[in-house]
XYZ file of N, CA and C in Angstrom:
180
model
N 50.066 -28.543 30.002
C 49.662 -29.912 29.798
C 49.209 -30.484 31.143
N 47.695 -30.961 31.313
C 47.769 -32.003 32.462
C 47.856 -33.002 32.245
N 47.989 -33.817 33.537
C 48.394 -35.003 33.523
C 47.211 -35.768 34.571
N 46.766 -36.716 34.550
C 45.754 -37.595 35.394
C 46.015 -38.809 35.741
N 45.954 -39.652 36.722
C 46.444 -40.537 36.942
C 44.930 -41.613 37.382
N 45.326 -42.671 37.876
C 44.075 -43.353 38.612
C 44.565 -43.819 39.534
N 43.989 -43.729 40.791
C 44.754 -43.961 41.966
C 43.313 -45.119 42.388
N 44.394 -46.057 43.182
C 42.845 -46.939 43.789
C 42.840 -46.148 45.069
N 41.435 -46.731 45.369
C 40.502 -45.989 46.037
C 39.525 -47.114 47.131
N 40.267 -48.367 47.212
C 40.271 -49.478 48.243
C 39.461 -49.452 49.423
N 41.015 -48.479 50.020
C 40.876 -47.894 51.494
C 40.149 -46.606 51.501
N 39.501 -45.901 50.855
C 38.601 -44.542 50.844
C 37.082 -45.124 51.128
N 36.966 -43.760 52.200
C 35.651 -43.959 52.447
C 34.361 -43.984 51.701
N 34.622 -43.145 50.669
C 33.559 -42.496 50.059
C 33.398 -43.002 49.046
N 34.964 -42.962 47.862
C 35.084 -43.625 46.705
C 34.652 -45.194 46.860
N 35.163 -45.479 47.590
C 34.799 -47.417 47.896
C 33.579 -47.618 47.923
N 32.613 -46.489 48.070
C 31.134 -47.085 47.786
C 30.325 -46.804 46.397
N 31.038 -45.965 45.412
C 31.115 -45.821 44.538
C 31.035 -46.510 43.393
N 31.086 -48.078 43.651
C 31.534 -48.876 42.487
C 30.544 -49.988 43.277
N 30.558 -50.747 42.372
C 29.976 -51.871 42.778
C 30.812 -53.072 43.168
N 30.272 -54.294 44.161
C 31.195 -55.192 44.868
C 32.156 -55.937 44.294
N 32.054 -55.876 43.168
C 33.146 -56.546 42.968
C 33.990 -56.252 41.305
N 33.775 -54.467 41.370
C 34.182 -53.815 40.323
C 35.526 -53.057 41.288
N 36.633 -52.786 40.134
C 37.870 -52.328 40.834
C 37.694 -50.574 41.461
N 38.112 -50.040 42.530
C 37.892 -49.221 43.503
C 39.048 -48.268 42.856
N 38.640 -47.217 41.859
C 39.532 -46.053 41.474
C 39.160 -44.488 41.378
N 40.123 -43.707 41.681
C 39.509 -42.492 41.754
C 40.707 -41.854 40.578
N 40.452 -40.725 40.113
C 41.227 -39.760 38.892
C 41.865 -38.849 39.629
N 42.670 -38.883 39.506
C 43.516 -37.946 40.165
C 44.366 -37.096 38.862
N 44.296 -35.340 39.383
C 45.118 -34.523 38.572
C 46.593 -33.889 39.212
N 47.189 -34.272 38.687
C 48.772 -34.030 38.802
C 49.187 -32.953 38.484
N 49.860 -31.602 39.467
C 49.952 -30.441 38.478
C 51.559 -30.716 37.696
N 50.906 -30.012 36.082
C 52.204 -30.136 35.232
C 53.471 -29.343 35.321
N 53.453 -28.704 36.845
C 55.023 -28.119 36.965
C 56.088 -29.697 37.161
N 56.613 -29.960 36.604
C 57.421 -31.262 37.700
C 57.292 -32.159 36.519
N 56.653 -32.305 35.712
C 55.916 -33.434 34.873
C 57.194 -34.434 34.451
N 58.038 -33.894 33.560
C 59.235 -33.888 33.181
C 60.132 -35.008 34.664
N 60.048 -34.280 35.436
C 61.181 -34.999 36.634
C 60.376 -36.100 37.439
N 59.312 -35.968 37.074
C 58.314 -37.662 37.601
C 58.360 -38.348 36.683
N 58.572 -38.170 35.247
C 58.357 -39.403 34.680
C 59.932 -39.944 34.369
N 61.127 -39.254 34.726
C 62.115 -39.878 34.398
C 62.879 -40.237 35.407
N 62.659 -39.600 36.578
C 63.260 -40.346 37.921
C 63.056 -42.031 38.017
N 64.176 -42.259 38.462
C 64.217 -44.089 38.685
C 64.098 -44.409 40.382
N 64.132 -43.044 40.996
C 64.277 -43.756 42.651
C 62.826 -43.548 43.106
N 62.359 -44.747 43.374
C 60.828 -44.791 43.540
C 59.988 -44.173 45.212
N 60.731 -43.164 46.000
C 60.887 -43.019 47.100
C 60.319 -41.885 46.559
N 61.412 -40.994 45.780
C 61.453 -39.547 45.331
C 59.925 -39.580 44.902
N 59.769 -40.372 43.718
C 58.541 -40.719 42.601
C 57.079 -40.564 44.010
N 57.169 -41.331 45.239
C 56.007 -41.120 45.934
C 55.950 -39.780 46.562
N 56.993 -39.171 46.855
C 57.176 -37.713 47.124
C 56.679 -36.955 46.432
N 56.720 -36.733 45.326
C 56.253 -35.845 44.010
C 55.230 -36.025 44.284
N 54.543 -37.159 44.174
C 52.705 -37.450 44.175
C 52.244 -37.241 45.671
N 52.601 -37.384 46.627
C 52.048 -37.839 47.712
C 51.152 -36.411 48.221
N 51.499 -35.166 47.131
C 50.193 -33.902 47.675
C 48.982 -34.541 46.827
N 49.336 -35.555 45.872
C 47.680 -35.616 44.859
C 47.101 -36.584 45.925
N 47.994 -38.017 46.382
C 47.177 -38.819 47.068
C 46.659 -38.331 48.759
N 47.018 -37.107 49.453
C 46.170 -36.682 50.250
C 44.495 -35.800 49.920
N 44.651 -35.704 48.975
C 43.794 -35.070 48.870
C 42.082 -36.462 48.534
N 42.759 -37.615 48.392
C 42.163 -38.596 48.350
C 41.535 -39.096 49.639
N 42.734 -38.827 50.786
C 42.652 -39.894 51.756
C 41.762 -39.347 52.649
């Protein structure tokens, strides 16, 4: 199963020109489905940016 998310895309160089001025700044991001299970039921929101934080480099 994948999973996709939408991450804004604000502060990105590339994506931010992507959209028009005053349309919201998002990029798709794919989440791999090993883990899927323990991101969506964790409550400590520290852990929760840990899990993700290999999808949002690949953004930055």
């Amino acid at each position: 199963m994948l999973s996709m998310i939408a991450v804004n895309s604000d502060a990105h160089s590339i994506f931010f020109r992507m959209h028009r001025p005053n349309d919201e700044k998002r990029a798709v991001a794919s989440l791999n489905p090993n883990g899927w299970e323990e991101r969506l039921a964790t409550l400590n929101v520290e852990a929760a940016q840990a899990m993700l934080q290999g999808c949002f480099a690949l953004l930055c």
